[in-house]
CSV table of C-alpha atoms and ligand atoms in Angstrom, one decimal:
chain,number,residue,atom,x,y,z
A,1,MET,CA,17.2,23.9,-38.7
A,2,LYS,CA,15.8,27.4,-39.1
A,3,ALA,CA,14.4,28.5,-42.5
A,4,LEU,CA,12.8,31.7,-43.7
A,5,GLN,CA,9.6,30.5,-45.3
A,6,ILE,CA,6.7,32.0,-47.2
A,7,THR,CA,3.8,30.2,-45.6
A,8,ALA,CA,0.9,31.8,-47.6
A,9,TRP,CA,0.6,34.2,-50.5
A,10,LYS,CA,0.3,37.9,-49.4
A,11,SER,CA,1.8,37.3,-46.0
A,12,ALA,CA,5.0,38.2,-44.2
A,13,PRO,CA,7.8,35.6,-44.3
A,14,GLN,CA,8.3,33.5,-41.2
A,15,LEU,CA,11.3,32.0,-39.5
A,16,ARG,CA,10.3,28.3,-38.9
A,17,ASP,CA,11.9,25.1,-37.7
A,18,VAL,CA,12.1,22.6,-40.6
A,19,ALA,CA,13.9,19.3,-41.1
A,20,GLU,CA,17.4,19.3,-42.5
A,21,PRO,CA,17.4,17.9,-46.0
A,22,ASP,CA,18.8,14.6,-46.9
A,23,PRO,CA,20.1,14.1,-50.5
A,24,GLY,CA,18.4,11.4,-52.5
A,25,PRO,CA,20.1,9.7,-55.5
A,26,GLY,CA,21.7,12.3,-57.8
A,27,GLN,CA,21.0,15.1,-55.3
A,28,VAL,CA,23.4,17.4,-53.3
A,29,VAL,CA,22.9,19.3,-50.1
A,30,ILE,CA,24.8,22.5,-49.7
A,31,ARG,CA,25.6,24.4,-46.5
A,32,VAL,CA,24.4,27.8,-47.4
A,33,ALA,CA,27.0,30.6,-47.3
A,34,GLY,CA,24.9,33.4,-48.9
A,35,ALA,CA,21.4,33.8,-50.1
A,36,GLY,CA,20.6,37.2,-51.8
A,37,ALA,CA,17.4,39.1,-51.0
A,38,CYS,CA,16.0,39.8,-54.5
A,39,HIS,CA,13.2,42.3,-55.3
A,40,SER,CA,11.4,39.4,-57.0
A,41,ASP,CA,10.9,37.9,-53.5
A,42,LEU,CA,8.9,41.1,-52.6
A,43,HIS,CA,6.7,40.3,-55.6
A,44,LEU,CA,6.3,36.7,-54.3
A,45,LEU,CA,5.4,38.0,-50.8
A,46,HIS,CA,3.1,40.9,-51.8
A,47,ASP,CA,1.7,40.4,-55.3
A,48,PHE,CA,1.3,36.6,-55.9
A,49,GLU,CA,-2.1,35.0,-55.5
A,50,PRO,CA,-3.4,31.5,-55.5
A,51,GLY,CA,-3.6,30.1,-59.0
A,52,MET,CA,-1.0,32.5,-60.5
A,53,MET,CA,1.7,29.7,-60.4
A,54,PRO,CA,1.4,26.0,-60.5
A,55,TRP,CA,3.3,26.0,-57.2
A,56,ASN,CA,2.3,27.3,-53.8
A,57,PRO,CA,3.6,28.0,-50.3
A,58,PRO,CA,5.0,26.9,-48.0
A,59,PHE,CA,8.6,26.9,-49.2
A,60,THR,CA,11.9,28.5,-48.1
A,61,LEU,CA,12.8,31.8,-49.8
A,62,GLY,CA,16.1,32.5,-51.4
A,63,HIS,CA,16.8,31.9,-55.2
A,64,GLU,CA,20.2,33.5,-55.4
A,65,ASN,CA,22.5,31.1,-53.6
A,66,ALA,CA,26.0,29.9,-53.0
A,67,GLY,CA,27.6,27.7,-50.3
A,68,TRP,CA,29.7,24.6,-49.6
A,69,VAL,CA,29.0,21.1,-50.7
A,70,HIS,CA,27.7,19.3,-47.5
A,71,ALA,CA,26.4,15.9,-48.6
A,72,LEU,CA,26.3,14.0,-51.9
A,73,GLY,CA,23.5,11.6,-52.8
A,74,ASP,CA,24.1,8.2,-54.3
A,75,GLY,CA,25.7,8.4,-57.8
A,76,VAL,CA,27.0,12.0,-57.5
A,77,SER,CA,30.7,12.4,-58.2
A,78,GLY,CA,32.9,15.3,-59.2
A,79,PHE,CA,32.4,17.4,-56.1
A,80,ASP,CA,34.3,17.3,-52.8
A,81,ILE,CA,32.7,17.9,-49.4
A,82,GLY,CA,33.4,21.5,-48.4
A,83,GLU,CA,33.9,22.7,-52.0
A,84,PRO,CA,32.5,26.2,-52.6
A,85,VAL,CA,29.7,26.2,-55.2
A,86,ALA,CA,27.2,28.5,-56.8
A,87,VAL,CA,23.7,27.2,-57.4
A,88,TYR,CA,22.3,27.8,-60.9
A,89,GLY,CA,18.9,29.1,-60.1
A,90,PRO,CA,16.3,28.2,-62.8
A,91,TRP,CA,15.6,24.5,-62.5
A,92,GLY,CA,14.2,23.0,-65.8
A,93,CYS,CA,13.5,19.4,-66.7
A,94,GLY,CA,17.2,18.9,-67.4
A,95,ARG,CA,16.4,16.8,-70.5
A,96,CYS,CA,14.9,19.0,-73.2
A,97,LYS,CA,17.1,20.6,-75.9
A,98,ARG,CA,17.3,24.0,-74.1
A,99,CYS,CA,18.2,22.4,-70.8
A,100,GLN,CA,20.8,20.2,-72.4
A,101,VAL,CA,22.7,23.3,-73.6
A,102,GLY,CA,22.4,24.8,-70.1
A,103,MET,CA,19.5,27.2,-70.9
A,104,GLU,CA,17.2,25.9,-68.2
A,105,ASN,CA,15.7,29.4,-67.8
A,106,TYR,CA,13.9,28.7,-71.1
A,107,CYS,CA,13.2,24.9,-70.5
A,108,GLU,CA,10.8,23.6,-73.1
A,109,ARG,CA,8.9,21.8,-70.4
A,110,ALA,CA,8.8,24.6,-67.9
A,111,ALA,CA,5.0,24.5,-67.7
A,112,GLU,CA,5.1,20.8,-66.6
A,113,GLN,CA,7.6,21.3,-63.8
A,114,PRO,CA,6.3,21.3,-60.3
A,115,ALA,CA,8.2,24.5,-59.4
A,116,ALA,CA,10.6,27.0,-61.0
A,117,GLY,CA,13.6,26.6,-58.7
A,118,GLY,CA,15.0,26.8,-55.2
A,119,GLY,CA,13.2,29.7,-53.5
A,120,LEU,CA,10.6,29.6,-56.3
A,121,GLY,CA,8.3,26.8,-55.2
A,122,TYR,CA,11.1,24.5,-54.0
A,123,ASP,CA,13.0,25.2,-50.8
A,124,GLY,CA,15.6,27.9,-51.3
A,125,GLY,CA,18.7,29.1,-49.6
A,126,MET,CA,17.5,31.1,-46.6
A,127,ALA,CA,18.2,28.2,-44.3
A,128,GLU,CA,21.3,26.5,-43.0
A,129,PHE,CA,21.1,23.8,-45.6
A,130,MET,CA,19.6,23.6,-49.1
A,131,LEU,CA,18.7,20.6,-51.2
A,132,VAL,CA,19.8,20.9,-54.9
A,133,PRO,CA,18.0,18.3,-56.9
A,134,ALA,CA,20.8,17.6,-59.4
A,135,ALA,CA,24.5,18.1,-59.5
A,136,ARG,CA,24.2,19.7,-62.9
A,137,LEU,CA,22.8,22.8,-61.1
A,138,LEU,CA,26.1,23.5,-59.3
A,139,VAL,CA,29.0,25.4,-60.6
A,140,SER,CA,32.3,25.3,-58.7
A,141,LEU,CA,33.4,28.7,-57.3
A,142,GLY,CA,37.1,28.0,-56.9
A,143,ASP,CA,38.6,30.8,-54.8
A,144,LEU,CA,35.6,33.2,-55.0
A,145,ASP,CA,34.0,34.1,-51.7
A,146,PRO,CA,30.7,32.2,-51.7
A,147,VAL,CA,28.9,35.1,-49.8
A,148,ALA,CA,29.9,37.7,-52.3
A,149,ALA,CA,29.3,35.2,-55.1
A,150,ALA,CA,25.7,34.5,-54.2
A,151,PRO,CA,24.3,37.6,-56.1
A,152,LEU,CA,26.3,36.6,-59.2
A,153,THR,CA,23.8,33.8,-59.7
A,154,ASP,CA,20.9,36.3,-60.3
A,155,ALA,CA,21.7,39.9,-59.7
A,156,ALA,CA,24.6,39.6,-62.2
A,157,LEU,CA,23.5,36.6,-64.4
A,158,THR,CA,20.2,38.2,-65.3
A,159,PRO,CA,21.7,41.5,-66.5
A,160,TYR,CA,24.6,39.6,-68.2
A,161,HIS,CA,22.1,37.7,-70.3
A,162,ALA,CA,20.1,40.8,-71.1
A,163,ILE,CA,23.3,42.7,-72.2
A,164,LYS,CA,24.8,39.8,-74.1
A,165,ARG,CA,21.8,39.7,-76.5
A,166,SER,CA,22.4,43.3,-77.4
A,167,LEU,CA,26.3,43.3,-77.6
A,168,PRO,CA,26.3,44.0,-81.4
A,169,ARG,CA,24.6,47.3,-80.8
A,170,LEU,CA,27.0,48.3,-78.0
A,171,THR,CA,29.7,49.6,-80.2
A,172,PRO,CA,32.0,52.5,-79.2
A,173,GLY,CA,30.0,55.6,-79.6
A,174,ALA,CA,26.7,53.8,-78.7
A,175,THR,CA,24.7,54.6,-75.6
A,176,ALA,CA,23.3,52.2,-73.1
A,177,VAL,CA,20.7,53.4,-70.6
A,178,ALA,CA,20.2,51.4,-67.4
A,179,ILE,CA,17.1,52.2,-65.4
A,180,GLY,CA,16.9,51.1,-61.7
A,181,ILE,CA,20.3,50.7,-60.1
A,182,GLY,CA,19.6,48.3,-57.2
A,183,GLY,CA,20.8,44.7,-56.9
A,184,LEU,CA,20.6,43.9,-60.6
A,185,GLY,CA,21.3,47.4,-61.9
A,186,HIS,CA,24.6,48.0,-60.1
A,187,MET,CA,25.8,44.7,-61.6
A,188,GLY,CA,24.3,45.7,-65.0
A,189,VAL,CA,26.4,48.9,-65.0
A,190,GLN,CA,29.6,47.0,-64.1
A,191,LEU,CA,28.8,44.4,-66.8
A,192,LEU,CA,28.3,47.0,-69.4
A,193,ARG,CA,31.6,48.5,-68.4
A,194,ALA,CA,33.3,45.1,-68.6
A,195,LEU,CA,31.8,44.0,-71.9
A,196,CYS,CA,31.7,47.1,-74.1
A,197,ALA,CA,32.9,50.7,-74.7
A,198,ALA,CA,29.4,52.2,-75.0
A,199,ARG,CA,28.5,55.3,-73.0
A,200,ILE,CA,26.5,54.3,-69.9
A,201,ILE,CA,23.7,56.4,-68.5
A,202,ALA,CA,22.2,55.3,-65.2
A,203,VAL,CA,18.8,56.3,-64.0
A,204,ASP,CA,17.3,55.9,-60.5
A,205,THR,CA,15.1,57.8,-58.1
A,206,ARG,CA,17.6,57.6,-55.2
A,207,ALA,CA,20.8,59.7,-54.9
A,208,GLU,CA,22.7,56.8,-53.2
A,209,ALA,CA,21.8,54.4,-56.0
A,210,LEU,CA,23.0,57.0,-58.6
A,211,GLN,CA,26.3,57.4,-56.7
A,212,LEU,CA,26.8,53.6,-56.7
A,213,ALA,CA,26.1,53.7,-60.5
A,214,LEU,CA,28.9,56.2,-61.0
A,215,ASP,CA,31.2,54.2,-58.7
A,216,SER,CA,30.3,51.1,-60.8
A,217,GLY,CA,31.4,52.7,-64.0
A,218,ALA,CA,28.4,54.7,-65.3
A,219,ASP,CA,29.4,57.9,-67.3
A,220,HIS,CA,26.3,59.8,-66.3
A,221,ALA,CA,23.7,59.6,-63.6
A,222,VAL,CA,20.1,60.9,-64.3
A,223,VAL,CA,17.4,61.3,-61.7
A,224,SER,CA,14.3,59.4,-62.7
A,225,GLY,CA,11.3,61.6,-63.3
A,226,ASP,CA,9.8,64.2,-65.7
A,227,SER,CA,13.0,65.6,-67.0
A,228,ALA,CA,14.9,62.3,-67.4
A,229,ALA,CA,14.0,61.8,-71.1
A,230,GLU,CA,15.2,65.3,-72.0
A,231,GLU,CA,18.4,65.0,-70.0
A,232,ILE,CA,19.2,61.7,-71.8
A,233,SER,CA,18.4,63.3,-75.2
A,234,GLU,CA,20.8,66.1,-74.4
A,235,LEU,CA,23.5,63.6,-73.3
A,236,THR,CA,23.1,61.7,-76.6
A,237,LYS,CA,22.9,65.0,-78.7
A,238,GLY,CA,19.4,64.1,-79.7
A,239,VAL,CA,20.3,60.7,-81.0
A,240,GLY,CA,18.9,58.5,-78.3
A,241,ALA,CA,19.9,55.2,-76.8
A,242,ASP,CA,21.0,52.0,-78.6
A,243,VAL,CA,20.1,49.8,-75.7
A,244,VAL,CA,17.8,50.4,-72.8
A,245,LEU,CA,17.8,48.0,-69.9
A,246,ASP,CA,14.8,48.6,-67.7
A,247,PHE,CA,15.4,47.0,-64.3
A,248,VAL,CA,12.2,48.4,-62.8
A,249,GLY,CA,9.5,47.6,-65.5
A,250,VAL,CA,6.7,49.9,-64.2
A,251,GLU,CA,4.6,52.1,-66.4
A,252,ALA,CA,6.8,55.2,-65.9
A,253,THR,CA,10.0,53.4,-66.7
A,254,LEU,CA,8.6,51.5,-69.7
A,255,ALA,CA,7.5,54.9,-71.1
A,256,LEU,CA,10.9,56.4,-70.4
A,257,ALA,CA,12.7,53.4,-72.0
A,258,ALA,CA,10.6,53.7,-75.2
A,259,SER,CA,11.0,57.5,-75.3
A,260,VAL,CA,14.8,57.5,-75.1
A,261,ALA,CA,15.4,54.6,-77.5
A,262,ARG,CA,16.6,55.4,-81.0
A,263,PRO,CA,15.6,53.7,-84.3
A,264,LEU,CA,17.4,50.2,-84.5
A,265,SER,CA,17.6,49.8,-80.8
A,266,ASP,CA,16.9,47.2,-78.1
A,267,ILE,CA,14.5,47.9,-75.2
A,268,THR,CA,15.0,45.1,-72.7
A,269,VAL,CA,12.6,44.8,-69.8
A,270,VAL,CA,14.1,42.9,-66.9
A,271,GLY,CA,12.0,44.5,-64.0
A,272,ILE,CA,8.8,42.6,-63.1
A,273,SER,CA,5.4,44.3,-62.7
A,274,ASP,CA,2.0,44.0,-64.3
A,275,ALA,CA,2.5,47.2,-66.2
A,276,SER,CA,2.4,47.2,-70.0
A,277,TYR,CA,3.5,49.4,-72.9
A,278,PRO,CA,1.4,49.8,-76.0
A,279,PHE,CA,3.7,48.4,-78.7
A,280,GLY,CA,2.8,49.5,-82.2
A,281,PHE,CA,4.0,51.3,-85.3
A,282,PHE,CA,3.8,54.7,-83.8
A,283,THR,CA,4.7,54.0,-80.2
A,284,VAL,CA,8.3,52.8,-80.6
A,285,PRO,CA,11.1,54.1,-82.9
A,286,TYR,CA,11.4,52.2,-86.2
A,287,GLU,CA,13.1,48.9,-85.9
A,288,ALA,CA,13.3,49.1,-82.1
A,289,SER,CA,12.7,45.8,-80.5
A,290,MET,CA,11.1,45.3,-77.1
A,291,ALA,CA,11.7,42.1,-75.2
A,292,THR,CA,11.5,40.8,-71.7
A,293,THR,CA,14.3,38.5,-70.4
A,294,TYR,CA,14.2,35.8,-67.7
A,295,TRP,CA,17.4,35.0,-65.8
A,296,GLY,CA,20.3,33.5,-67.8
A,297,SER,CA,22.0,30.2,-68.9
A,298,ARG,CA,24.4,28.0,-67.0
A,299,PRO,CA,27.2,28.8,-69.5
A,300,GLU,CA,26.5,32.5,-69.0
A,301,LEU,CA,26.8,31.9,-65.2
A,302,MET,CA,30.2,30.4,-65.8
A,303,GLU,CA,31.2,33.5,-67.8
A,304,VAL,CA,29.9,35.8,-65.0
A,305,LEU,CA,31.9,33.9,-62.4
A,306,GLU,CA,35.0,34.3,-64.7
A,307,LEU,CA,34.5,38.1,-64.8
A,308,ALA,CA,34.3,38.1,-61.0
A,309,ARG,CA,37.5,36.0,-60.8
A,310,LEU,CA,39.3,38.5,-63.1
A,311,GLY,CA,38.2,41.3,-60.8
A,312,ARG,CA,36.1,43.0,-63.6
A,313,ILE,CA,32.9,42.9,-61.5
A,314,GLN,CA,32.3,43.1,-57.8
A,315,THR,CA,29.1,42.6,-55.9
A,316,GLU,CA,28.3,45.4,-53.4
A,317,VAL,CA,27.1,43.1,-50.6
A,318,HIS,CA,25.6,43.8,-47.1
A,319,ARG,CA,25.6,40.7,-44.9
A,320,PHE,CA,22.9,39.8,-42.4
A,321,PRO,CA,22.3,36.7,-40.2
A,322,LEU,CA,19.2,34.6,-40.9
A,323,VAL,CA,17.3,35.9,-37.9
A,324,GLU,CA,17.3,39.4,-39.4
A,325,ALA,CA,15.9,38.2,-42.8
A,326,PRO,CA,12.3,39.4,-42.2
A,327,GLN,CA,13.6,42.9,-41.5
A,328,VAL,CA,15.9,42.8,-44.5
A,329,TYR,CA,12.9,42.4,-46.8
A,330,GLU,CA,11.1,45.3,-45.1
A,331,ARG,CA,14.2,47.4,-45.6
A,332,LEU,CA,14.5,46.2,-49.3
A,333,ALA,CA,10.9,47.3,-49.8
A,334,ALA,CA,11.6,50.7,-48.3
A,335,GLY,CA,14.5,51.1,-50.7
A,336,GLU,CA,17.1,51.3,-48.0
A,337,PHE,CA,19.9,49.2,-49.6
A,338,THR,CA,22.5,50.0,-52.1
A,339,GLY,CA,23.7,46.9,-54.0
A,340,ARG,CA,22.5,43.6,-52.6
A,341,ALA,CA,21.6,42.4,-49.1
A,342,VAL,CA,22.7,38.8,-48.6
A,343,ILE,CA,21.6,36.5,-45.8
A,344,THR,CA,24.4,34.4,-44.3
A,345,PRO,CA,22.8,31.5,-42.4
A,346,ASN,CA,26.1,29.9,-41.4
B,1,NAD,P1,16.2,46.4,-56.1
B,1,NAD,O1,15.1,46.8,-55.1
B,1,NAD,O2,17.5,46.0,-55.5
B,1,NAD,O3,16.5,47.7,-57.0
B,1,NAD,C1,15.5,48.4,-57.7
B,1,NAD,C2,16.0,49.8,-58.0
B,1,NAD,O4,15.1,50.5,-58.9
B,1,NAD,C3,16.2,50.7,-56.8
B,1,NAD,O5,17.5,51.2,-56.8
B,1,NAD,C4,15.1,51.7,-56.9
B,1,NAD,O6,15.5,53.0,-56.3
B,1,NAD,C5,15.0,51.8,-58.4
B,1,NAD,N1,13.7,52.4,-58.9
B,1,NAD,C6,12.5,52.1,-58.4
B,1,NAD,N2,11.5,52.9,-59.0
B,1,NAD,C7,12.2,53.5,-60.0
B,1,NAD,C8,11.8,54.4,-61.1
B,1,NAD,N3,10.6,54.8,-61.2
B,1,NAD,N4,12.8,54.9,-61.9
B,1,NAD,C9,14.1,54.6,-61.7
B,1,NAD,N5,14.5,53.7,-60.7
B,1,NAD,C10,13.6,53.2,-59.9
B,1,NAD,O7,15.6,45.3,-57.1
B,1,NAD,P2,16.4,44.2,-57.9
B,1,NAD,O8,16.5,43.0,-57.0
B,1,NAD,O9,17.6,44.8,-58.5
B,1,NAD,O10,15.3,43.8,-59.0
B,1,NAD,C11,14.9,44.7,-60.0
B,1,NAD,C12,13.7,44.2,-60.7
B,1,NAD,O11,14.1,43.1,-61.5
B,1,NAD,C13,12.6,43.6,-59.8
B,1,NAD,O12,11.3,43.9,-60.5
B,1,NAD,C14,12.8,42.1,-59.9
B,1,NAD,O13,11.6,41.4,-59.6
B,1,NAD,C15,13.2,42.0,-61.3
B,1,NAD,N6,14.0,40.7,-61.5
B,1,NAD,C16,13.8,40.2,-62.8
B,1,NAD,C17,14.5,39.0,-63.1
B,1,NAD,C18,14.3,38.4,-64.5
B,1,NAD,O14,14.8,37.3,-64.7
B,1,NAD,N7,13.6,39.1,-65.4
B,1,NAD,C19,15.5,38.5,-62.3
B,1,NAD,C20,15.7,39.1,-61.0
B,1,NAD,C21,14.9,40.3,-60.7
B,2,ZN,ZN1,15.8,37.3,-58.4
B,3,ZN,ZN1,14.0,21.4,-70.0
């Protein structure tokens, strides 16, 4: 079968012929319906170096996956062949306390695992078939379209987890600022709208991303740049934001996030870069907390799927065949997409 693989760090992805996977005991093979192209893949392709991770290429890209159950290994029950499923993306040890409650994103033995997940060291979903090492990593989709559902496993799950930790701050009258309205950000805005009554201010550099933010339920759209902090201050009558979600994470957005946060706020950095912000007594408002988040839990994925089933959130999806995946990453890097580009190998 064809698979889009990263074959060496700092190189372009390659379409290669690889063997179809066979499920061993306890494992499941899915026929891939959709594999989302996440900006993190661009970091994998452009920024990672030997030694940065305990795992290395080659492996198939695609860590945001959904499909249909294709083959069950010995001992697997509870799934029918052809059943649509989402793949829970962060693969932990499955046995520690965090994994046992479905929080494999924060597995206690993460450092001992050979890789982080499908598309992150193990073969991912940018291929006709994908091997999932344990049935516990699958969640049934019911009547959800598995192509549109693929981004729910990361582009929605990651912001959902980031928002949920701050829900007590998101009271009516509060303000949430979302910076970077791409794959994650457009779901982040919808999730804020679905989960709370706070005012939502979206920030991006691109007009089309800001339009998608407004269509997704943002109250205000602010162009990222020198005047953004002042505009947000005016919109909040000088009070500032209760929650800032930074889906970019570069120096400029970290600084913007800290400058618009009010005392007793959460600044949550979801975007990945090597930038840093000097945390200290005088650099953030009193009792503002700064945290990064990584992905979300399996129970949270089930909650996200429920929101999609209820029609409260919808992924804005652009579909592409597997052969076009290399160009999709070039276009993602050039900022050409709104919402999420999803590869559909079957
Ligand atoms: P994306 O490319 O789809 O969207 C990024 C958006 O940010 C674009 O709309 C772009 O115009 C905007 N942007 C870029 N620079 C900006 C700036 N200076 N100010 C405001 N907006 C700006 O990316 P994505 O797939 O949504 O991923 C977003 C980030 O989140 C990436 O860094 C990715 O690696 C990271 N990520 C983190 C996790 C996690 O668990 N922490 C999970 C998935 C993705
Ligand atoms: Zn991702
Ligand atoms: Zn674990």
